[in-house]
XYZ file of C-alpha atoms in Angstrom:
668
model
C -0.016 0.034 0.003
C 1.140 3.529 -0.650
C 1.691 5.837 2.299
C -0.929 8.583 2.187
C 1.164 11.195 4.085
C 2.765 13.932 1.965
C 6.497 13.453 1.277
C 8.993 16.001 2.669
C 11.512 17.631 0.222
C 15.187 16.869 0.743
C 17.487 19.359 2.428
C 19.154 20.199 -0.938
C 15.876 21.373 -2.270
C 15.000 23.617 0.694
C 14.248 27.305 0.069
C 15.548 30.306 2.166
C 18.895 31.657 3.469
C 21.278 29.723 5.627
C 23.505 31.049 8.375
C 26.677 30.646 6.267
C 25.224 32.711 3.489
C 24.301 35.457 5.930
C 27.816 35.492 7.273
C 29.309 35.700 3.769
C 27.028 38.565 2.806
C 27.936 40.437 6.005
C 31.669 39.946 5.257
C 31.356 41.308 1.675
C 29.351 44.260 2.937
C 31.971 45.006 5.652
C 34.799 44.946 3.059
C 32.895 47.343 0.815
C 32.209 49.751 3.669
C 35.832 49.675 4.755
C 36.987 50.348 1.136
C 34.550 53.216 0.838
C 35.815 54.639 4.098
C 39.416 54.297 2.938
C 38.575 56.024 -0.365
C 36.831 58.856 1.500
C 39.810 59.130 3.864
C 42.223 59.361 0.918
C 40.065 61.987 -0.679
C 39.964 64.125 2.415
C 43.654 63.553 3.024
C 44.563 64.793 -0.445
C 42.256 67.785 -0.037
C 43.777 68.609 3.356
C 47.307 68.326 1.992
C 46.474 70.772 -0.771
C 44.873 73.234 1.637
C 47.852 73.007 4.005
C 50.289 73.704 1.194
C 48.259 76.746 0.013
C 48.157 78.088 3.570
C 51.907 77.524 3.983
C 52.595 79.448 0.765
C 50.489 82.353 2.083
C 52.392 82.384 5.330
C 55.755 82.441 3.566
C 54.688 85.123 1.132
C 53.300 87.271 3.970
C 56.565 87.013 5.834
C 58.612 88.016 2.791
C 56.330 91.081 2.334
C 56.829 92.022 5.993
C 60.596 91.860 5.561
C 60.443 94.033 2.436
C 58.604 96.642 4.507
C 61.514 96.745 6.980
C 63.725 98.201 4.247
C 62.124 101.628 4.717
C 63.420 101.780 8.306
C 67.087 101.752 7.204
C 68.741 105.160 6.852
C 72.136 103.786 5.817
C 73.725 100.639 4.477
C 74.986 99.736 7.922
C 71.399 99.972 9.328
C 70.196 97.854 6.426
C 72.760 95.126 7.241
C 71.806 95.316 10.899
C 68.095 94.827 10.023
C 69.040 91.758 7.990
C 71.856 89.963 9.842
C 73.315 86.965 8.136
C 71.989 83.904 9.953
C 70.581 80.420 9.374
C 67.233 79.128 10.615
C 66.441 82.001 12.923
C 63.281 83.916 13.897
C 61.601 80.552 14.561
C 57.861 80.952 14.918
C 54.893 78.576 15.403
C 51.633 79.501 13.681
C 48.355 77.800 14.391
C 46.792 77.652 10.960
C 43.357 76.636 9.813
C 44.519 73.284 8.317
C 47.671 72.559 10.400
C 50.133 73.899 12.913
C 53.033 75.467 10.984
C 56.625 76.258 11.985
C 58.346 79.126 10.178
C 62.024 79.919 10.000
C 64.221 82.318 7.996
C 67.647 82.161 6.476
C 69.570 85.241 5.370
C 72.759 85.092 3.348
C 74.966 87.936 2.103
C 75.343 88.482 -1.651
C 77.572 91.574 -1.893
C 75.472 94.490 -0.724
C 72.334 92.367 -1.269
C 70.655 90.038 1.162
C 69.096 86.781 0.011
C 66.190 85.966 2.297
C 64.622 82.458 2.360
C 61.470 81.640 4.362
C 60.687 77.975 5.072
C 57.331 76.835 6.398
C 56.869 73.244 7.607
C 53.964 71.187 8.929
C 52.991 67.597 9.618
C 50.473 65.961 7.305
C 47.823 63.475 8.413
C 50.319 60.612 8.282
C 52.756 62.434 10.601
C 55.202 63.119 7.749
C 56.871 66.505 7.699
C 56.045 68.606 4.636
C 57.514 71.969 3.734
C 57.886 74.791 1.212
C 60.530 77.465 0.800
C 60.280 80.915 -0.833
C 63.191 83.308 -1.273
C 63.865 86.833 -2.511
C 66.719 89.390 -2.734
C 66.675 92.656 -0.867
C 68.894 95.680 -1.449
C 69.373 98.974 0.367
C 67.840 102.024 -1.240
C 68.734 105.339 0.325
C 65.603 107.155 1.646
C 66.628 110.273 -0.306
C 66.934 108.435 -3.615
C 63.534 109.652 -4.735
C 64.673 113.222 -4.330
C 67.174 112.791 -7.166
C 64.266 112.723 -9.554
C 64.014 116.513 -9.013
C 60.374 116.498 -9.886
C 57.443 117.513 -7.667
C 54.504 115.206 -8.020
C 51.342 114.475 -6.161
C 50.806 110.911 -7.348
C 52.754 107.629 -7.380
C 55.718 107.478 -9.785
C 54.373 104.297 -11.404
C 51.452 101.960 -10.750
C 51.770 99.064 -8.294
C 53.442 95.928 -9.781
C 50.363 93.922 -8.670
C 48.478 94.879 -11.845
C 44.748 95.348 -12.306
C 43.656 91.738 -11.514
C 42.331 90.756 -8.087
C 42.227 87.326 -6.463
C 38.884 85.753 -7.111
C 36.136 85.095 -4.628
C 33.311 82.535 -4.613
C 32.172 80.069 -7.256
C 30.326 80.212 -10.553
C 26.549 79.918 -10.134
C 25.011 76.660 -11.264
C 24.145 76.859 -14.993
C 26.039 80.117 -15.613
C 27.716 80.144 -19.054
C 31.510 79.799 -19.197
C 34.056 79.482 -22.027
C 36.959 77.032 -22.061
C 40.433 78.582 -22.169
C 41.956 75.366 -23.536
C 44.242 74.928 -20.560
C 41.996 73.402 -17.891
C 40.437 76.751 -16.867
C 37.375 78.626 -18.021
C 36.386 82.235 -18.515
C 33.341 83.639 -16.757
C 31.680 87.058 -17.314
C 29.387 88.485 -14.681
C 28.099 91.973 -15.406
C 31.191 94.086 -16.076
C 33.628 91.681 -14.328
C 35.688 89.010 -16.145
C 37.065 86.057 -14.218
C 39.298 82.970 -14.619
C 37.623 79.864 -13.162
C 39.253 76.603 -12.024
C 36.664 73.871 -11.587
C 33.805 76.007 -10.251
C 35.981 78.318 -8.186
C 36.619 81.916 -9.297
C 40.429 82.303 -8.948
C 41.152 85.689 -10.580
C 39.019 88.655 -11.539
C 39.294 91.780 -13.689
C 36.814 94.160 -12.197
C 35.046 96.498 -14.573
C 36.711 94.801 -17.508
C 33.616 95.036 -19.762
C 32.112 98.286 -20.988
C 28.737 96.643 -21.116
C 27.549 93.374 -19.642
C 29.429 90.618 -21.431
C 30.676 92.801 -24.303
C 33.912 94.650 -25.249
C 35.824 93.020 -22.370
C 39.469 93.665 -21.572
C 41.562 90.459 -21.572
C 43.897 88.998 -19.048
C 47.666 89.026 -19.570
C 48.849 85.501 -20.247
C 52.362 84.054 -19.967
C 52.726 80.556 -21.423
C 55.480 77.935 -21.438
C 56.452 74.418 -20.495
C 58.228 72.877 -17.505
C 60.618 70.052 -18.431
C 62.088 67.684 -15.822
C 65.429 66.181 -16.837
C 64.879 62.499 -16.090
C 68.556 61.685 -16.243
C 69.170 63.726 -13.085
C 65.690 64.209 -11.580
C 64.031 60.930 -12.498
C 62.248 60.598 -9.134
C 60.633 64.046 -9.298
C 56.942 63.773 -10.023
C 55.585 66.534 -12.316
C 52.632 66.912 -9.936
C 55.122 68.101 -7.287
C 56.369 70.988 -9.453
C 54.241 74.130 -9.302
C 54.331 77.346 -11.320
C 53.598 80.566 -9.467
C 53.607 84.214 -10.487
C 54.093 87.116 -7.995
C 51.243 89.175 -6.652
C 47.657 88.721 -7.957
C 47.832 85.840 -10.471
C 46.773 82.295 -11.233
C 48.861 79.653 -12.993
C 47.361 76.478 -14.405
C 49.222 73.234 -15.310
C 47.996 70.950 -18.142
C 48.919 68.673 -21.000
C 47.372 67.691 -24.340
C 45.955 64.173 -24.763
C 46.135 62.037 -27.898
C 43.131 63.858 -29.327
C 44.695 67.206 -28.791
C 42.370 68.158 -25.897
C 43.858 69.858 -22.847
C 43.774 68.008 -19.544
C 44.961 69.017 -16.114
C 48.053 67.044 -15.068
C 46.031 65.500 -12.214
C 44.420 63.287 -14.879
C 47.705 62.292 -16.514
C 49.352 58.887 -16.619
C 53.126 58.569 -16.602
C 53.389 58.281 -20.402
C 51.173 61.365 -21.018
C 53.875 63.632 -19.643
C 56.924 62.000 -21.256
C 58.914 63.200 -24.294
C 59.310 60.690 -27.144
C 62.363 58.858 -25.778
C 61.640 59.575 -22.100
C 64.482 62.055 -21.670
C 62.095 64.594 -20.123
C 58.793 64.708 -18.255
C 56.971 67.893 -19.055
C 53.753 69.886 -18.840
C 52.394 73.117 -20.120
C 51.472 76.149 -17.966
C 49.600 79.423 -18.407
C 49.829 82.218 -15.857
C 46.974 84.736 -15.849
C 47.661 88.333 -14.715
C 46.186 91.814 -14.914
C 47.481 94.650 -17.109
C 50.034 96.787 -15.405
C 51.663 93.763 -13.717
C 55.412 93.380 -13.515
C 57.059 90.660 -11.446
C 58.324 87.114 -11.501
C 57.137 83.708 -12.720
C 58.961 80.846 -10.986
C 58.839 77.287 -9.803
C 58.019 75.719 -6.480
C 58.776 72.130 -5.593
C 56.938 70.184 -2.889
C 59.276 69.948 0.134
C 61.270 73.012 -0.987
C 64.016 73.622 -3.578
C 67.274 72.103 -2.488
C 70.699 73.488 -3.348
C 71.206 70.701 -5.884
C 67.937 71.547 -7.679
C 68.937 73.621 -10.700
C 66.501 75.252 -13.159
C 67.933 76.003 -16.581
C 66.610 78.795 -18.833
C 67.925 80.390 -21.997
C 69.056 79.311 -25.441
C 71.694 76.480 -25.708
C 72.000 76.974 -29.466
C 72.781 80.716 -29.777
C 76.403 81.939 -29.907
C 75.321 85.338 -28.528
C 76.439 85.741 -24.940
C 73.203 87.454 -23.842
C 71.053 84.523 -25.017
C 73.156 81.837 -23.291
C 71.581 79.560 -20.656
C 71.419 80.655 -17.057
C 70.526 78.801 -13.846
C 67.632 80.553 -12.045
C 64.474 79.344 -10.383
C 62.416 82.314 -11.593
C 62.039 84.501 -14.686
C 61.631 88.260 -14.266
C 59.341 90.442 -16.394
C 59.950 94.173 -16.291
C 59.651 97.262 -18.449
C 62.008 100.205 -17.763
C 60.929 103.785 -18.185
C 62.658 107.079 -17.355
C 60.971 110.241 -16.116
C 60.894 113.523 -17.944
C 61.012 117.074 -16.447
C 58.596 119.845 -17.368
C 60.585 120.631 -20.539
C 60.352 117.028 -21.737
C 64.038 116.228 -21.074
C 65.006 113.033 -19.258
C 65.585 113.426 -15.520
C 69.149 112.440 -14.649
C 71.314 112.042 -11.578
C 74.142 114.385 -10.681
C 76.390 112.168 -12.796
C 74.190 112.512 -15.866
C 72.720 108.945 -15.746
C 69.027 108.323 -16.490
C 66.855 107.429 -13.557
C 65.095 104.205 -14.600
C 61.985 102.787 -13.004
C 60.339 99.374 -13.421
C 57.074 99.457 -15.406
C 54.367 96.915 -16.195
C 52.814 95.035 -19.124
C 49.858 96.176 -21.212
C 46.346 94.778 -21.035
C 45.615 91.494 -22.859
C 49.178 90.788 -23.968
C 50.053 87.095 -24.484
C 53.665 85.935 -24.176
C 54.927 84.453 -26.338
C 53.156 86.531 -28.949
C 50.861 84.063 -30.789
C 51.323 86.006 -34.043
C 55.062 85.378 -34.036
C 57.348 82.319 -33.878
C 58.677 83.377 -30.489
C 59.620 80.470 -28.212
C 57.443 79.597 -25.240
C 58.849 80.566 -21.852
C 60.251 77.209 -20.734
C 61.998 75.955 -17.583
C 64.170 72.801 -17.391
C 64.483 71.286 -13.918
C 67.647 69.239 -13.231
C 69.943 68.209 -10.404
C 73.585 69.275 -10.244
C 76.242 69.730 -7.591
C 75.818 72.782 -5.357
C 78.759 74.569 -6.951
C 77.302 74.230 -10.490
C 75.951 77.706 -10.719
C 76.945 78.802 -14.232
C 74.495 78.465 -17.087
C 77.093 76.715 -19.221
C 76.466 73.619 -17.015
C 73.039 73.380 -18.579
C 74.902 72.401 -21.787
C 78.061 70.742 -20.528
C 76.115 68.430 -18.244
C 73.665 67.556 -21.015
C 70.518 68.957 -19.386
C 69.302 71.018 -22.372
C 70.843 68.880 -25.135
C 69.411 65.404 -24.551
C 68.347 63.372 -27.603
C 64.721 64.532 -27.172
C 65.859 68.126 -27.263
C 67.556 67.695 -30.628
C 66.221 67.455 -34.154
C 68.906 69.018 -36.356
C 71.118 70.807 -33.813
C 71.925 69.722 -30.209
C 69.421 71.552 -27.966
C 67.339 73.169 -30.738
C 64.176 72.279 -28.796
C 65.114 75.292 -26.649
C 66.398 77.528 -29.454
C 65.416 81.117 -28.638
C 63.983 80.140 -25.270
C 64.192 83.349 -23.128
C 66.628 83.500 -20.195
C 65.713 84.766 -16.738
C 64.930 88.386 -17.665
C 62.264 89.438 -20.166
C 62.324 93.132 -21.098
C 58.818 94.449 -21.885
C 59.963 97.647 -23.623
C 59.617 96.523 -27.276
C 55.873 96.564 -27.744
C 54.588 95.130 -24.481
C 54.573 98.116 -22.099
C 51.452 99.359 -20.381
C 50.215 102.765 -21.593
C 51.607 105.854 -19.886
C 51.685 109.646 -20.201
C 54.381 110.304 -22.769
C 54.808 113.862 -21.495
C 55.989 112.488 -18.148
C 57.804 109.318 -19.103
C 59.850 107.796 -21.959
C 61.453 104.432 -22.736
C 64.008 102.853 -25.102
C 63.280 99.747 -27.146
C 65.631 97.709 -24.907
C 66.361 97.520 -21.205
C 69.849 98.520 -20.266
C 70.081 95.891 -17.487
C 67.953 93.636 -15.310
C 66.334 96.041 -12.843
C 65.948 93.297 -10.230
C 69.759 93.213 -9.998
C 70.658 96.918 -10.281
C 74.348 97.778 -10.847
C 76.530 99.840 -8.520
C 77.901 102.112 -11.278
C 77.697 102.909 -14.959
C 80.833 103.227 -17.067
C 81.210 104.179 -20.754
C 83.458 102.356 -23.181
C 84.066 104.437 -26.292
C 86.218 104.480 -29.396
C 86.228 104.678 -33.177
C 85.108 102.105 -35.743
C 87.361 102.532 -38.766
C 86.195 100.849 -41.964
C 88.800 100.241 -44.694
C 87.250 100.067 -48.193
C 90.415 99.662 -50.275
C 89.566 96.073 -51.282
C 88.762 96.356 -55.006
C 86.699 93.119 -54.999
C 83.761 94.995 -53.325
C 81.675 97.210 -55.577
C 81.566 100.852 -54.511
C 77.800 100.700 -54.809
C 77.710 98.201 -51.941
C 79.659 100.378 -49.534
C 76.763 102.513 -48.382
C 74.619 99.448 -47.740
C 77.429 97.826 -45.704
C 78.027 100.923 -43.638
C 74.317 101.306 -42.769
C 74.163 97.657 -41.576
C 77.061 98.007 -39.063
C 76.116 97.830 -35.366
C 77.945 97.636 -32.032
C 76.699 95.618 -29.062
C 77.913 94.571 -25.658
C 77.709 91.042 -24.396
C 75.005 92.202 -21.958
C 72.657 92.485 -24.960
C 71.667 94.742 -27.830
C 70.743 98.391 -27.193
C 73.487 99.482 -24.897
C 75.682 101.121 -27.596
C 75.320 104.183 -29.750
C 77.115 104.472 -33.127
C 77.370 107.780 -34.953
C 76.992 108.088 -38.678
C 80.060 107.173 -40.766
C 82.076 109.997 -42.280
C 84.658 109.600 -45.048
C 88.280 109.906 -44.071
C 91.620 108.309 -44.652
C 91.293 104.980 -46.505
C 87.666 104.592 -45.676
C 85.054 105.718 -43.169
C 85.023 106.381 -39.434
C 82.253 106.518 -36.798
C 82.525 106.920 -33.044
C 80.752 104.539 -30.678
C 79.975 104.625 -26.963
C 78.647 101.683 -24.921
C 77.105 101.713 -21.447
C 78.574 98.936 -19.324
C 77.348 98.268 -15.815
C 79.509 97.496 -12.801
C 78.083 95.377 -9.933
C 80.956 96.234 -7.607
C 83.884 94.217 -9.092
C 84.175 95.885 -12.430
C 82.502 94.980 -15.737
C 83.631 91.868 -17.596
C 82.345 91.319 -21.090
C 82.766 91.790 -24.828
C 81.998 94.388 -27.409
C 81.041 92.953 -30.778
C 80.871 94.723 -34.148
C 78.691 93.145 -36.810
C 77.035 93.946 -40.145
C 73.574 92.397 -40.173
C 72.796 91.127 -43.639
C 76.373 91.769 -44.798
C 78.203 89.309 -42.594
C 80.244 88.046 -45.561
C 81.309 91.559 -46.595
C 82.894 92.881 -43.356
C 85.633 91.705 -41.017
C 86.393 93.559 -37.756
C 89.352 93.234 -35.423
C 89.155 92.912 -32.540
C 85.623 91.531 -32.588
C 84.760 90.563 -30.012
C 86.752 93.148 -28.056
C 87.166 91.437 -24.657
C 87.387 93.651 -21.529
C 87.842 92.750 -17.890
C 87.526 94.625 -14.578
C 86.278 97.839 -16.177
C 85.858 100.127 -13.144
C 85.846 103.514 -14.878
C 85.177 105.137 -18.263
C 87.377 103.624 -20.962
C 88.292 105.552 -24.116
C 90.245 104.857 -27.352
C 88.951 101.282 -27.645
C 89.221 101.408 -31.404
C 87.976 98.745 -33.804
C 89.368 98.269 -37.346
C 87.037 96.821 -39.943
C 87.799 95.740 -43.493
C 85.345 95.454 -46.384
C 86.007 92.455 -48.577
C 84.810 88.946 -49.489
C 84.800 86.483 -46.600
C 83.521 83.024 -45.783
C 82.269 81.741 -42.474
C 82.540 78.234 -41.047
C 80.643 77.257 -37.926
C 79.390 74.122 -36.225
C 77.988 72.423 -33.135
C 79.673 69.781 -30.984
C 78.093 66.474 -30.044
C 79.707 64.619 -27.201
C 78.820 61.661 -24.946
C 80.548 63.222 -21.963
C 80.322 66.837 -20.786
C 84.032 66.762 -19.847
C 84.943 66.036 -23.488
C 84.409 69.278 -25.397
C 86.063 71.520 -27.936
C 88.929 73.448 -26.289
C 90.277 75.568 -29.105
C 89.780 76.065 -32.817
C 92.161 77.999 -35.038
C 92.091 78.926 -38.724
C 95.026 79.257 -41.088
C 93.794 82.719 -42.159
C 91.158 84.561 -40.139
C 89.758 84.379 -36.576
C 87.639 81.925 -34.554
C 85.663 82.029 -31.354
C 84.119 79.376 -29.177
C 80.534 79.298 -27.973
C 79.544 78.635 -24.327
C 80.924 75.428 -22.776
C 82.958 74.544 -25.885
C 79.939 73.134 -27.649
C 79.915 75.424 -30.691
C 82.372 77.501 -32.696
C 82.424 80.121 -35.504
C 85.312 81.143 -37.765
C 85.615 83.889 -40.385
C 88.245 83.595 -43.048
C 90.647 86.267 -44.306
C 89.438 88.206 -47.296
C 89.978 86.402 -50.543
C 90.458 88.058 -53.920
C 89.889 84.917 -55.904
C 86.518 83.274 -56.243
C 86.876 81.156 -53.101
C 89.039 80.489 -49.986
C 91.396 77.600 -49.367
C 92.854 76.860 -45.925
C 92.488 74.772 -42.796
C 90.912 74.642 -39.366
C 92.592 72.926 -36.453
C 90.563 71.571 -33.501
C 91.875 70.631 -30.080
C 89.802 68.798 -27.480
C 89.777 68.808 -23.652
C 89.639 64.964 -23.876
C 88.440 62.206 -26.173
C 88.977 61.840 -29.915
C 87.611 63.692 -32.875
C 85.546 61.570 -35.244
C 84.542 62.294 -38.874
C 81.149 63.869 -39.078
C 78.946 63.242 -42.062
C 76.578 65.758 -43.623
C 78.700 68.932 -43.661
C 76.922 71.771 -45.443
C 79.607 73.575 -47.426
C 80.008 75.534 -50.657
C 83.249 73.645 -51.449
C 85.003 70.800 -49.681
C 85.767 70.368 -45.974
C 87.617 67.200 -45.149
C 88.138 66.446 -41.394
C 91.046 64.164 -40.542
C 92.949 63.849 -37.219
C 91.694 67.152 -35.888
C 92.349 69.204 -39.023
C 89.731 70.234 -41.507
C 91.133 70.994 -44.922
C 89.003 73.558 -46.817
C 88.907 73.980 -50.575
C 86.846 76.424 -52.643
C 84.937 77.756 -49.619
C 82.537 80.710 -49.971
C 79.508 81.959 -48.008
C 78.229 80.201 -44.939
C 79.426 76.707 -44.116
C 78.428 74.231 -41.442
C 80.886 71.586 -40.123
C 79.654 69.870 -36.971
C 82.119 68.153 -34.646
C 81.628 64.752 -33.039
C 83.680 63.771 -30.005
C 83.842 60.177 -28.755
C 85.589 58.434 -25.880
C 88.047 56.639 -28.157
C 88.560 55.701 -31.796
C 86.604 52.461 -31.463
C 83.469 54.589 -30.807
C 83.821 56.686 -33.983
C 81.609 54.399 -36.026
C 78.810 54.293 -33.453
């Protein structure tokens, strides 16, 4: 018989949740909650670190401004030195900030009659690790009566404040308000007559009353653009996110890169490869600093934890043979215009010694540097690491920093060709407007006004041009004479050349150059050139080298000869910065070396035949000279065992030099 009771299902078929499943679900939920908490903690930790760093920068900047104000209390140089005694890590102070407790200390070092002041602010982050930033500046004594030498009564300030017309922003952009992308990770926002730069939703910088009517006819911000390169051979462990760009006074600098589609992204979103050059020689990012018209000041770098003595920032042009373009080591780039004041008759106000009284002046509204309508180079920095005593800009070449493979296409270092050095003069087209009845300016700046000289000296003489060479047509003489210019190694614009008058075997003109003495005499060169007619004029001595010039120097005469000449120049490639070109001589003519022995230029004697024959002899500091293919010459240049034999040479010629460790490396 069948059992009439209903059958029970087996345990494997039972419905519902068992205890083990409940425990597993609780464990998974706990792990998720812990991960979420960790993520939230990391988020707040990053936010707190950023806020602490911003607060530390404000504390350091405020202290530097306080110390600048002390300068007005000094009536003499001795009092100035007493106000700023040389000391290390003094004036210790503890500051209870909003985001952390900060310790502040100062270091003052002597630099001639200057004082270099560094303020360091440190704090502990959430993990107990010490973080820090360091800002520095240079102070110099200015006699309280200096303003009286202007000999002009005035009721207003001499020049506007260097801060410019921008103000630090406040608040955020309202939800749904229209903004326009700047293509660098920031946006532009117009509210009524105000125009603002926006980062995220935060208003970071504002031009008040920039628009004549709401949203129309608005004045633009000043923009300074460039790139920051990190030399991975010496600074491989430095993260680009730890390098910040900052401009003085009211400003905002953004950091960004361009992705594979050409869209700009902030570097916070970058992967390691996004910020690498093609072969990985450099990590780099772009920056744009926004400022207001009328601003003049500095744009420089900050590194998380402070800039160490071995951290070296290279600026300048490693390709140019002009001394004033050569690389320098400096952590900031200075932007200044220089104007002089006029008296009621319109004449320039001068000191008792007859020198112009120059004053720093700012940049015009809406100017973008580099000028987008030109091929001017962006304003780049190259961060490297060198020994503490490597302070000369030539180390940026000799130690390879600016001439890595990724910096070279045709010429070593041409990635940075025409990159500006640490002072940018605003006089040639970038000055803010001013009353021309009260002020005037030259097209060039005589010196860097952030490092004013102690004295001005004048070097003068006569340029004598011999035109007896019958191979040059008389019709060309006038054109050659009008192209002649004289410059000092400090840069163009410091020399005046009178008109040429006929006399003797040719033509003569007098010249006078301003040279500036920083307390130890002026050391430099005076160069005579004929732009556009370089192959028609030879001058001797050129350059005229002078040392320890501590007073006016007269009768520094230069003899020039019109004729037919050829020029031979080249760059040096080397695997080792200690192996460079030491000398180069020519069998007829003169030669000069570029900075660090990594370039040269020679001009031949005049030739009456159709071309020049001769030789160049190269000597090295070390290593061996290897044949270099691809010389660009009008005739033949054969390099063998350190001697280049030239045949049928005319015009401009390029012969690059390759140095290797030994002969076995010549074929590499």
